[in-house]
Amino acid sequence: MDLRLTGKVAVVTGASKGIGLAVARTLLDEGARVAAASRTTGPGLDALAGPGLLHVPVDLMDPAAPGQVVERAVQHFGGLDILVNNAGGPPPGATLPRFGFMTPTDDDWRDMFEFNLFSAVRAIRAAIPHLLARGGGSIINVSSVNARHPAPMNVDYNAAKAGMNNLTKGLSEEYGPQGIRVNSVSPGPVRTDWWTKDGGAADIIGAQAGAGRAAVIDKVAPEMMALTTGRLADPQEIADAVALLASPRSASTTGADIVVDSGFLKEL
């Protein structure tokens, strides 16, 4: 299926690995030009180098950074059609999961909202005038099923993502009549660096469960979260949903939250 993205210009944050890298690769494969924002590059992003890719090295904890990314994309490619707010998860220097409400400090809460919500707010604020100048476009916010599944684990992260879902709905109402569609994609557990790195979620859970990293990823975590498919999702599965929402083929989809969670959410 042709997603009709050839020549479109996209900004993707958190694009050096995991879901963001898969999104950047997928949009490039569909003919879009991509401004990929991340603190550093990496082998996966370097492999995509070409005239359609612009890497913008920024730290999204800096309030000025999201606007700088948007402006670099517009200057380099001549406009903007798609914004993918993918950057999220543990802020720089933090490790998740964290257990219990009393664990995160005020600084932890501030950093979590700065990285997972405020960076998206600032990117959207910078992007909207450029999207309007093109007659509309698409904003996709990468949220999380945890926004809809309150729990005493990662309470600050869950609250930030709930805020992102609310923001998505509000923006879709305000800007839909002007041609800007705003949607979210909510992944469940995804086989990314968050899980697989040294000291990551699999190691933390494994220390409590008495299991190794591979066993946690392949068995303990899917069973603990009652994943219907029995496995963590692949980043490409999230990227496919993002690309479809970015496409004009989703012209009547706005204000939606697309869940790609291996069957984690059981609620209607």
PDB file of N, CA and C in Angstrom, residues 115-217:
ATOM      1  N   PHE A 115      10.864  15.523  30.151  1.00  0.00           N
ATOM      2  CA  PHE A 115      11.281  14.675  29.036  1.00  0.00           C
ATOM      3  C   PHE A 115      10.092  14.084  28.295  1.00  0.00           C
ATOM      4  N   ASN A 116       9.076  13.637  29.017  1.00  0.00           N
ATOM      5  CA  ASN A 116       7.983  12.883  28.418  1.00  0.00           C
ATOM      6  C   ASN A 116       6.780  13.716  27.999  1.00  0.00           C
ATOM      7  N   LEU A 117       6.654  14.928  28.521  1.00  0.00           N
ATOM      8  CA  LEU A 117       5.494  15.750  28.178  1.00  0.00           C
ATOM      9  C   LEU A 117       5.893  17.128  27.671  1.00  0.00           C
ATOM     10  N   PHE A 118       6.704  17.852  28.445  1.00  0.00           N
ATOM     11  CA  PHE A 118       6.993  19.230  28.071  1.00  0.00           C
ATOM     12  C   PHE A 118       7.793  19.329  26.781  1.00  0.00           C
ATOM     13  N   SER A 119       8.679  18.368  26.517  1.00  0.00           N
ATOM     14  CA  SER A 119       9.424  18.414  25.251  1.00  0.00           C
ATOM     15  C   SER A 119       8.462  18.288  24.072  1.00  0.00           C
ATOM     16  N   ALA A 120       7.435  17.463  24.219  1.00  0.00           N
ATOM     17  CA  ALA A 120       6.430  17.333  23.163  1.00  0.00           C
ATOM     18  C   ALA A 120       5.605  18.603  23.020  1.00  0.00           C
ATOM     19  N   VAL A 121       5.220  19.196  24.149  1.00  0.00           N
ATOM     20  CA  VAL A 121       4.467  20.451  24.105  1.00  0.00           C
ATOM     21  C   VAL A 121       5.248  21.507  23.328  1.00  0.00           C
ATOM     22  N   ARG A 122       6.539  21.604  23.607  1.00  0.00           N
ATOM     23  CA  ARG A 122       7.365  22.632  22.946  1.00  0.00           C
ATOM     24  C   ARG A 122       7.562  22.338  21.466  1.00  0.00           C
ATOM     25  N   ALA A 123       7.721  21.059  21.125  1.00  0.00           N
ATOM     26  CA  ALA A 123       7.861  20.707  19.711  1.00  0.00           C
ATOM     27  C   ALA A 123       6.576  21.019  18.948  1.00  0.00           C
ATOM     28  N   ILE A 124       5.439  20.711  19.555  1.00  0.00           N
ATOM     29  CA  ILE A 124       4.153  20.987  18.907  1.00  0.00           C
ATOM     30  C   ILE A 124       3.961  22.482  18.729  1.00  0.00           C
ATOM     31  N   ARG A 125       4.284  23.239  19.756  1.00  0.00           N
ATOM     32  CA  ARG A 125       4.140  24.699  19.676  1.00  0.00           C
ATOM     33  C   ARG A 125       4.963  25.260  18.519  1.00  0.00           C
ATOM     34  N   ALA A 126       6.175  24.725  18.337  1.00  0.00           N
ATOM     35  CA  ALA A 126       7.032  25.198  17.252  1.00  0.00           C
ATOM     36  C   ALA A 126       6.543  24.710  15.891  1.00  0.00           C
ATOM     37  N   ALA A 127       5.958  23.509  15.855  1.00  0.00           N
ATOM     38  CA  ALA A 127       5.580  22.899  14.578  1.00  0.00           C
ATOM     39  C   ALA A 127       4.297  23.457  13.994  1.00  0.00           C
ATOM     40  N   ILE A 128       3.344  23.815  14.825  1.00  0.00           N
ATOM     41  CA  ILE A 128       2.007  24.156  14.329  1.00  0.00           C
ATOM     42  C   ILE A 128       2.034  25.273  13.276  1.00  0.00           C
ATOM     43  N   PRO A 129       2.746  26.377  13.457  1.00  0.00           N
ATOM     44  CA  PRO A 129       2.734  27.395  12.386  1.00  0.00           C
ATOM     45  C   PRO A 129       3.222  26.858  11.048  1.00  0.00           C
ATOM     46  N   HIS A 130       4.212  25.971  11.060  1.00  0.00           N
ATOM     47  CA  HIS A 130       4.739  25.418   9.817  1.00  0.00           C
ATOM     48  C   HIS A 130       3.769  24.419   9.192  1.00  0.00           C
ATOM     49  N   LEU A 131       3.095  23.638  10.019  1.00  0.00           N
ATOM     50  CA  LEU A 131       2.086  22.721   9.500  1.00  0.00           C
ATOM     51  C   LEU A 131       0.926  23.497   8.870  1.00  0.00           C
ATOM     52  N   LEU A 132       0.509  24.556   9.532  1.00  0.00           N
ATOM     53  CA  LEU A 132      -0.567  25.378   8.987  1.00  0.00           C
ATOM     54  C   LEU A 132      -0.159  26.018   7.664  1.00  0.00           C
ATOM     55  N   ALA A 133       1.102  26.397   7.553  1.00  0.00           N
ATOM     56  CA  ALA A 133       1.594  27.010   6.325  1.00  0.00           C
ATOM     57  C   ALA A 133       1.546  26.041   5.150  1.00  0.00           C
ATOM     58  N   ARG A 134       1.567  24.726   5.434  1.00  0.00           N
ATOM     59  CA  ARG A 134       1.486  23.713   4.376  1.00  0.00           C
ATOM     60  C   ARG A 134       0.045  23.266   4.145  1.00  0.00           C
ATOM     61  N   GLY A 135      -0.882  23.884   4.861  1.00  0.00           N
ATOM     62  CA  GLY A 135      -2.278  23.505   4.705  1.00  0.00           C
ATOM     63  C   GLY A 135      -2.713  22.371   5.607  1.00  0.00           C
ATOM     64  N   GLY A 136      -1.871  22.008   6.566  1.00  0.00           N
ATOM     65  CA  GLY A 136      -2.197  20.936   7.496  1.00  0.00           C
ATOM     66  C   GLY A 136      -1.068  19.928   7.583  1.00  0.00           C
ATOM     67  N   GLY A 137      -1.298  18.873   8.347  1.00  0.00           N
ATOM     68  CA  GLY A 137      -0.283  17.853   8.528  1.00  0.00           C
ATOM     69  C   GLY A 137      -0.705  16.885   9.605  1.00  0.00           C
ATOM     70  N   SER A 138       0.273  16.185  10.138  1.00  0.00           N
ATOM     71  CA  SER A 138      -0.025  15.136  11.114  1.00  0.00           C
ATOM     72  C   SER A 138       0.957  15.220  12.275  1.00  0.00           C
ATOM     73  N   ILE A 139       0.429  15.139  13.484  1.00  0.00           N
ATOM     74  CA  ILE A 139       1.231  15.044  14.702  1.00  0.00           C
ATOM     75  C   ILE A 139       0.915  13.705  15.346  1.00  0.00           C
ATOM     76  N   ILE A 140       1.944  12.935  15.635  1.00  0.00           N
ATOM     77  CA  ILE A 140       1.768  11.653  16.311  1.00  0.00           C
ATOM     78  C   ILE A 140       2.585  11.686  17.592  1.00  0.00           C
ATOM     79  N   ASN A 141       1.913  11.508  18.719  1.00  0.00           N
ATOM     80  CA  ASN A 141       2.568  11.464  20.018  1.00  0.00           C
ATOM     81  C   ASN A 141       2.696  10.013  20.461  1.00  0.00           C
ATOM     82  N   VAL A 142       3.915   9.578  20.722  1.00  0.00           N
ATOM     83  CA  VAL A 142       4.114   8.215  21.204  1.00  0.00           C
ATOM     84  C   VAL A 142       3.904   8.219  22.710  1.00  0.00           C
ATOM     85  N   SER A 143       2.815   7.630  23.143  1.00  0.00           N
ATOM     86  CA  SER A 143       2.425   7.606  24.547  1.00  0.00           C
ATOM     87  C   SER A 143       2.789   6.242  25.136  1.00  0.00           C
ATOM     88  N   SER A 144       1.885   5.674  25.917  1.00  0.00           N
ATOM     89  CA  SER A 144       2.125   4.382  26.553  1.00  0.00           C
ATOM     90  C   SER A 144       0.806   3.839  27.076  1.00  0.00           C
ATOM     91  N   VAL A 145       0.678   2.518  27.083  1.00  0.00           N
ATOM     92  CA  VAL A 145      -0.514   1.940  27.700  1.00  0.00           C
ATOM     93  C   VAL A 145      -0.585   2.271  29.178  1.00  0.00           C
ATOM     94  N   ASN A 146       0.548   2.609  29.776  1.00  0.00           N
ATOM     95  CA  ASN A 146       0.540   2.956  31.201  1.00  0.00           C
ATOM     96  C   ASN A 146      -0.229   4.238  31.477  1.00  0.00           C
ATOM     97  N   ALA A 147      -0.475   5.045  30.458  1.00  0.00           N
ATOM     98  CA  ALA A 147      -1.325   6.221  30.625  1.00  0.00           C
ATOM     99  C   ALA A 147      -2.746   5.825  30.992  1.00  0.00           C
ATOM    100  N   ARG A 148      -3.135   4.616  30.590  1.00  0.00           N
ATOM    101  CA  ARG A 148      -4.500   4.132  30.824  1.00  0.00           C
ATOM    102  C   ARG A 148      -4.531   2.977  31.808  1.00  0.00           C
ATOM    103  N   HIS A 149      -3.419   2.702  32.442  1.00  0.00           N
ATOM    104  CA  HIS A 149      -3.334   1.564  33.350  1.00  0.00           C
ATOM    105  C   HIS A 149      -2.598   2.002  34.617  1.00  0.00           C
ATOM    106  N   PRO A 150      -3.261   2.759  35.493  1.00  0.00           N
ATOM    107  CA  PRO A 150      -2.598   3.247  36.705  1.00  0.00           C
ATOM    108  C   PRO A 150      -2.041   2.106  37.539  1.00  0.00           C
ATOM    109  N   ALA A 151      -0.850   2.328  38.081  1.00  0.00           N
ATOM    110  CA  ALA A 151      -0.184   1.294  38.873  1.00  0.00           C
ATOM    111  C   ALA A 151       0.839   1.964  39.789  1.00  0.00           C
ATOM    112  N   PRO A 152       1.238   1.306  40.866  1.00  0.00           N
ATOM    113  CA  PRO A 152       2.228   1.893  41.773  1.00  0.00           C
ATOM    114  C   PRO A 152       3.656   1.786  41.262  1.00  0.00           C
ATOM    115  N   MET A 153       3.859   1.264  40.081  1.00  0.00           N
ATOM    116  CA  MET A 153       5.171   1.236  39.459  1.00  0.00           C
ATOM    117  C   MET A 153       5.255   2.345  38.413  1.00  0.00           C
ATOM    118  N   ASN A 154       6.327   3.147  38.470  1.00  0.00           N
ATOM    119  CA  ASN A 154       6.542   4.240  37.513  1.00  0.00           C
ATOM    120  C   ASN A 154       5.392   5.251  37.528  1.00  0.00           C
ATOM    121  N   VAL A 155       4.983   5.660  38.729  1.00  0.00           N
ATOM    122  CA  VAL A 155       3.807   6.537  38.822  1.00  0.00           C
ATOM    123  C   VAL A 155       4.033   7.862  38.117  1.00  0.00           C
ATOM    124  N   ASP A 156       5.256   8.390  38.162  1.00  0.00           N
ATOM    125  CA  ASP A 156       5.533   9.672  37.518  1.00  0.00           C
ATOM    126  C   ASP A 156       5.480   9.544  35.999  1.00  0.00           C
ATOM    127  N   TYR A 157       6.031   8.458  35.472  1.00  0.00           N
ATOM    128  CA  TYR A 157       5.981   8.202  34.028  1.00  0.00           C
ATOM    129  C   TYR A 157       4.533   8.027  33.565  1.00  0.00           C
ATOM    130  N   ASN A 158       3.758   7.233  34.311  1.00  0.00           N
ATOM    131  CA  ASN A 158       2.364   6.993  33.947  1.00  0.00           C
ATOM    132  C   ASN A 158       1.578   8.297  33.892  1.00  0.00           C
ATOM    133  N   ALA A 159       1.803   9.170  34.869  1.00  0.00           N
ATOM    134  CA  ALA A 159       1.079  10.444  34.923  1.00  0.00           C
ATOM    135  C   ALA A 159       1.466  11.346  33.754  1.00  0.00           C
ATOM    136  N   ALA A 160       2.752  11.358  33.390  1.00  0.00           N
ATOM    137  CA  ALA A 160       3.191  12.174  32.262  1.00  0.00           C
ATOM    138  C   ALA A 160       2.552  11.705  30.968  1.00  0.00           C
ATOM    139  N   LYS A 161       2.462  10.398  30.781  1.00  0.00           N
ATOM    140  CA  LYS A 161       1.862   9.873  29.562  1.00  0.00           C
ATOM    141  C   LYS A 161       0.349  10.079  29.555  1.00  0.00           C
ATOM    142  N   ALA A 162      -0.295  10.048  30.705  1.00  0.00           N
ATOM    143  CA  ALA A 162      -1.722  10.381  30.763  1.00  0.00           C
ATOM    144  C   ALA A 162      -1.937  11.825  30.322  1.00  0.00           C
ATOM    145  N   GLY A 163      -1.026  12.701  30.738  1.00  0.00           N
ATOM    146  CA  GLY A 163      -1.090  14.085  30.282  1.00  0.00           C
ATOM    147  C   GLY A 163      -0.935  14.200  28.777  1.00  0.00           C
ATOM    148  N   MET A 164      -0.064  13.379  28.202  1.00  0.00           N
ATOM    149  CA  MET A 164       0.124  13.394  26.748  1.00  0.00           C
ATOM    150  C   MET A 164      -1.149  12.968  26.029  1.00  0.00           C
ATOM    151  N   ASN A 165      -1.836  11.963  26.545  1.00  0.00           N
ATOM    152  CA  ASN A 165      -3.096  11.539  25.914  1.00  0.00           C
ATOM    153  C   ASN A 165      -4.143  12.642  25.945  1.00  0.00           C
ATOM    154  N   ASN A 166      -4.233  13.328  27.079  1.00  0.00           N
ATOM    155  CA  ASN A 166      -5.186  14.425  27.194  1.00  0.00           C
ATOM    156  C   ASN A 166      -4.821  15.557  26.239  1.00  0.00           C
ATOM    157  N   LEU A 167      -3.530  15.858  26.155  1.00  0.00           N
ATOM    158  CA  LEU A 167      -3.054  16.888  25.234  1.00  0.00           C
ATOM    159  C   LEU A 167      -3.417  16.530  23.795  1.00  0.00           C
ATOM    160  N   THR A 168      -3.218  15.279  23.433  1.00  0.00           N
ATOM    161  CA  THR A 168      -3.514  14.828  22.074  1.00  0.00           C
ATOM    162  C   THR A 168      -4.973  15.079  21.718  1.00  0.00           C
ATOM    163  N   LYS A 169      -5.869  14.712  22.621  1.00  0.00           N
ATOM    164  CA  LYS A 169      -7.301  14.907  22.367  1.00  0.00           C
ATOM    165  C   LYS A 169      -7.636  16.390  22.219  1.00  0.00           C
ATOM    166  N   GLY A 170      -7.095  17.205  23.111  1.00  0.00           N
ATOM    167  CA  GLY A 170      -7.392  18.632  23.056  1.00  0.00           C
ATOM    168  C   GLY A 170      -6.897  19.276  21.779  1.00  0.00           C
ATOM    169  N   LEU A 171      -5.673  18.926  21.372  1.00  0.00           N
ATOM    170  CA  LEU A 171      -5.120  19.485  20.138  1.00  0.00           C
ATOM    171  C   LEU A 171      -5.915  19.040  18.916  1.00  0.00           C
ATOM    172  N   SER A 172      -6.377  17.796  18.929  1.00  0.00           N
ATOM    173  CA  SER A 172      -7.136  17.305  17.775  1.00  0.00           C
ATOM    174  C   SER A 172      -8.416  18.108  17.593  1.00  0.00           C
ATOM    175  N   GLU A 173      -9.023  18.511  18.694  1.00  0.00           N
ATOM    176  CA  GLU A 173     -10.242  19.306  18.610  1.00  0.00           C
ATOM    177  C   GLU A 173      -9.955  20.716  18.101  1.00  0.00           C
ATOM    178  N   GLU A 174      -8.863  21.304  18.568  1.00  0.00           N
ATOM    179  CA  GLU A 174      -8.566  22.689  18.195  1.00  0.00           C
ATOM    180  C   GLU A 174      -8.085  22.816  16.757  1.00  0.00           C
ATOM    181  N   TYR A 175      -7.237  21.887  16.336  1.00  0.00           N
ATOM    182  CA  TYR A 175      -6.567  22.064  15.049  1.00  0.00           C
ATOM    183  C   TYR A 175      -7.090  21.151  13.935  1.00  0.00           C
ATOM    184  N   GLY A 176      -7.954  20.202  14.260  1.00  0.00           N
ATOM    185  CA  GLY A 176      -8.541  19.374  13.215  1.00  0.00           C
ATOM    186  C   GLY A 176      -9.236  20.178  12.132  1.00  0.00           C
ATOM    187  N   PRO A 177     -10.041  21.192  12.492  1.00  0.00           N
ATOM    188  CA  PRO A 177     -10.705  21.983  11.456  1.00  0.00           C
ATOM    189  C   PRO A 177      -9.736  22.741  10.556  1.00  0.00           C
ATOM    190  N   GLN A 178      -8.473  22.884  11.002  1.00  0.00           N
ATOM    191  CA  GLN A 178      -7.467  23.592  10.200  1.00  0.00           C
ATOM    192  C   GLN A 178      -6.536  22.623   9.459  1.00  0.00           C
ATOM    193  N   GLY A 179      -6.888  21.346   9.484  1.00  0.00           N
ATOM    194  CA  GLY A 179      -6.148  20.394   8.678  1.00  0.00           C
ATOM    195  C   GLY A 179      -5.030  19.664   9.379  1.00  0.00           C
ATOM    196  N   ILE A 180      -4.856  19.884  10.672  1.00  0.00           N
ATOM    197  CA  ILE A 180      -3.809  19.182  11.412  1.00  0.00           C
ATOM    198  C   ILE A 180      -4.450  18.051  12.206  1.00  0.00           C
ATOM    199  N   ARG A 181      -4.087  16.822  11.881  1.00  0.00           N
ATOM    200  CA  ARG A 181      -4.568  15.664  12.626  1.00  0.00           C
ATOM    201  C   ARG A 181      -3.588  15.354  13.756  1.00  0.00           C
ATOM    202  N   VAL A 182      -4.120  15.082  14.938  1.00  0.00           N
ATOM    203  CA  VAL A 182      -3.275  14.780  16.095  1.00  0.00           C
ATOM    204  C   VAL A 182      -3.752  13.469  16.710  1.00  0.00           C
ATOM    205  N   ASN A 183      -2.860  12.496  16.748  1.00  0.00           N
ATOM    206  CA  ASN A 183      -3.168  11.177  17.285  1.00  0.00           C
ATOM    207  C   ASN A 183      -2.034  10.705  18.184  1.00  0.00           C
ATOM    208  N   SER A 184      -2.303   9.646  18.911  1.00  0.00           N
ATOM    209  CA  SER A 184      -1.255   9.034  19.717  1.00  0.00           C
ATOM    210  C   SER A 184      -1.177   7.548  19.420  1.00  0.00           C
ATOM    211  N   VAL A 185       0.008   6.996  19.626  1.00  0.00           N
ATOM    212  CA  VAL A 185       0.224   5.556  19.572  1.00  0.00           C
ATOM    213  C   VAL A 185       0.709   5.141  20.954  1.00  0.00           C
ATOM    214  N   SER A 186       0.064   4.142  21.527  1.00  0.00           N
ATOM    215  CA  SER A 186       0.402   3.690  22.876  1.00  0.00           C
ATOM    216  C   SER A 186       1.005   2.291  22.827  1.00  0.00           C
ATOM    217  N   PRO A 187       2.327   2.198  22.885  1.00  0.00           N
ATOM    218  CA  PRO A 187       2.940   0.870  22.952  1.00  0.00           C
ATOM    219  C   PRO A 187       2.775   0.263  24.335  1.00  0.00           C
ATOM    220  N   GLY A 188       2.777  -1.049  24.353  1.00  0.00           N
ATOM    221  CA  GLY A 188       2.997  -1.775  25.596  1.00  0.00           C
ATOM    222  C   GLY A 188       4.487  -2.006  25.737  1.00  0.00           C
ATOM    223  N   PRO A 189       4.905  -3.093  26.366  1.00  0.00           N
ATOM    224  CA  PRO A 189       6.326  -3.376  26.480  1.00  0.00           C
ATOM    225  C   PRO A 189       6.910  -3.704  25.099  1.00  0.00           C
ATOM    226  N   VAL A 190       8.028  -3.051  24.768  1.00  0.00           N
ATOM    227  CA  VAL A 190       8.662  -3.194  23.461  1.00  0.00           C
ATOM    228  C   VAL A 190      10.116  -3.599  23.672  1.00  0.00           C
ATOM    229  N   ARG A 191      10.584  -4.499  22.862  1.00  0.00           N
ATOM    230  CA  ARG A 191      11.956  -4.998  22.986  1.00  0.00           C
ATOM    231  C   ARG A 191      12.931  -3.921  22.507  1.00  0.00           C
ATOM    232  N   THR A 192      13.238  -3.003  23.418  1.00  0.00           N
ATOM    233  CA  THR A 192      14.163  -1.912  23.137  1.00  0.00           C
ATOM    234  C   THR A 192      15.238  -1.872  24.208  1.00  0.00           C
ATOM    235  N   ASP A 193      16.113  -0.889  24.064  1.00  0.00           N
ATOM    236  CA  ASP A 193      17.210  -0.680  24.998  1.00  0.00           C
ATOM    237  C   ASP A 193      16.712  -0.528  26.437  1.00  0.00           C
ATOM    238  N   TRP A 194      15.529   0.045  26.595  1.00  0.00           N
ATOM    239  CA  TRP A 194      14.955   0.204  27.936  1.00  0.00           C
ATOM    240  C   TRP A 194      14.936  -1.148  28.657  1.00  0.00           C
ATOM    241  N   TRP A 195      14.609  -2.207  27.938  1.00  0.00           N
ATOM    242  CA  TRP A 195      14.562  -3.542  28.525  1.00  0.00           C
ATOM    243  C   TRP A 195      15.904  -4.256  28.474  1.00  0.00           C
ATOM    244  N   THR A 196      16.623  -4.126  27.378  1.00  0.00           N
ATOM    245  CA  THR A 196      17.731  -5.029  27.096  1.00  0.00           C
ATOM    246  C   THR A 196      19.095  -4.557  27.580  1.00  0.00           C
ATOM    247  N   LYS A 197      19.259  -3.265  27.889  1.00  0.00           N
ATOM    248  CA  LYS A 197      20.590  -2.770  28.251  1.00  0.00           C
ATOM    249  C   LYS A 197      21.001  -3.266  29.635  1.00  0.00           C
ATOM    250  N   ASP A 198      22.300  -3.199  29.913  1.00  0.00           N
ATOM    251  CA  ASP A 198      22.813  -3.512  31.246  1.00  0.00           C
ATOM    252  C   ASP A 198      22.171  -2.582  32.271  1.00  0.00           C
ATOM    253  N   GLY A 199      21.588  -3.149  33.314  1.00  0.00           N
ATOM    254  CA  GLY A 199      20.926  -2.351  34.333  1.00  0.00           C
ATOM    255  C   GLY A 199      19.554  -1.861  33.944  1.00  0.00           C
ATOM    256  N   GLY A 200      19.030  -2.343  32.823  1.00  0.00           N
ATOM    257  CA  GLY A 200      17.717  -1.919  32.353  1.00  0.00           C
ATOM    258  C   GLY A 200      16.585  -2.641  33.058  1.00  0.00           C
ATOM    259  N   ALA A 201      15.382  -2.497  32.503  1.00  0.00           N
ATOM    260  CA  ALA A 201      14.193  -3.033  33.159  1.00  0.00           C
ATOM    261  C   ALA A 201      14.277  -4.535  33.370  1.00  0.00           C
ATOM    262  N   ALA A 202      14.828  -5.259  32.397  1.00  0.00           N
ATOM    263  CA  ALA A 202      14.909  -6.719  32.548  1.00  0.00           C
ATOM    264  C   ALA A 202      15.819  -7.106  33.695  1.00  0.00           C
ATOM    265  N   ASP A 203      16.914  -6.380  33.871  1.00  0.00           N
ATOM    266  CA  ASP A 203      17.830  -6.681  34.974  1.00  0.00           C
ATOM    267  C   ASP A 203      17.202  -6.336  36.319  1.00  0.00           C
ATOM    268  N   ILE A 204      16.473  -5.209  36.375  1.00  0.00           N
ATOM    269  CA  ILE A 204      15.845  -4.797  37.635  1.00  0.00           C
ATOM    270  C   ILE A 204      14.759  -5.787  38.038  1.00  0.00           C
ATOM    271  N   ILE A 205      13.921  -6.162  37.087  1.00  0.00           N
ATOM    272  CA  ILE A 205      12.867  -7.136  37.379  1.00  0.00           C
ATOM    273  C   ILE A 205      13.485  -8.490  37.690  1.00  0.00           C
ATOM    274  N   GLY A 206      14.525  -8.848  36.954  1.00  0.00           N
ATOM    275  CA  GLY A 206      15.185 -10.126  37.189  1.00  0.00           C
ATOM    276  C   GLY A 206      15.786 -10.241  38.570  1.00  0.00           C
ATOM    277  N   ALA A 207      16.285  -9.114  39.100  1.00  0.00           N
ATOM    278  CA  ALA A 207      16.855  -9.141  40.444  1.00  0.00           C
ATOM    279  C   ALA A 207      15.795  -9.461  41.483  1.00  0.00           C
ATOM    280  N   GLN A 208      14.568  -9.033  41.240  1.00  0.00           N
ATOM    281  CA  GLN A 208      13.474  -9.324  42.171  1.00  0.00           C
ATOM    282  C   GLN A 208      12.889 -10.717  41.937  1.00  0.00           C
ATOM    283  N   ALA A 209      12.899 -11.142  40.671  1.00  0.00           N
ATOM    284  CA  ALA A 209      12.266 -12.422  40.339  1.00  0.00           C
ATOM    285  C   ALA A 209      13.233 -13.598  40.379  1.00  0.00           C
ATOM    286  N   GLY A 210      14.523 -13.286  40.540  1.00  0.00           N
ATOM    287  CA  GLY A 210      15.508 -14.356  40.536  1.00  0.00           C
ATOM    288  C   GLY A 210      15.674 -14.996  39.175  1.00  0.00           C
ATOM    289  N   ALA A 211      15.654 -14.174  38.133  1.00  0.00           N
ATOM    290  CA  ALA A 211      15.755 -14.673  36.761  1.00  0.00           C
ATOM    291  C   ALA A 211      16.752 -13.845  35.975  1.00  0.00           C
ATOM    292  N   GLY A 212      17.339 -14.431  34.951  1.00  0.00           N
ATOM    293  CA  GLY A 212      18.259 -13.724  34.083  1.00  0.00           C
ATOM    294  C   GLY A 212      17.542 -12.825  33.105  1.00  0.00           C
ATOM    295  N   ARG A 213      18.327 -11.976  32.453  1.00  0.00           N
ATOM    296  CA  ARG A 213      17.763 -10.989  31.537  1.00  0.00           C
ATOM    297  C   ARG A 213      16.948 -11.645  30.428  1.00  0.00           C
ATOM    298  N   ALA A 214      17.513 -12.651  29.781  1.00  0.00           N
ATOM    299  CA  ALA A 214      16.805 -13.290  28.672  1.00  0.00           C
ATOM    300  C   ALA A 214      15.502 -13.930  29.138  1.00  0.00           C
ATOM    301  N   ALA A 215      15.535 -14.556  30.307  1.00  0.00           N
ATOM    302  CA  ALA A 215      14.321 -15.191  30.829  1.00  0.00           C
ATOM    303  C   ALA A 215      13.249 -14.161  31.144  1.00  0.00           C
ATOM    304  N   VAL A 216      13.659 -13.003  31.662  1.00  0.00           N
ATOM    305  CA  VAL A 216      12.695 -11.942  31.955  1.00  0.00           C
ATOM    306  C   VAL A 216      12.027 -11.468  30.669  1.00  0.00           C
ATOM    307  N   ILE A 217      12.824 -11.210  29.640  1.00  0.00           N
ATOM    308  CA  ILE A 217      12.284 -10.683  28.388  1.00  0.00           C
ATOM    309  C   ILE A 217      11.392 -11.706  27.698  1.00  0.00           C
TER     310      ILE A 217
END
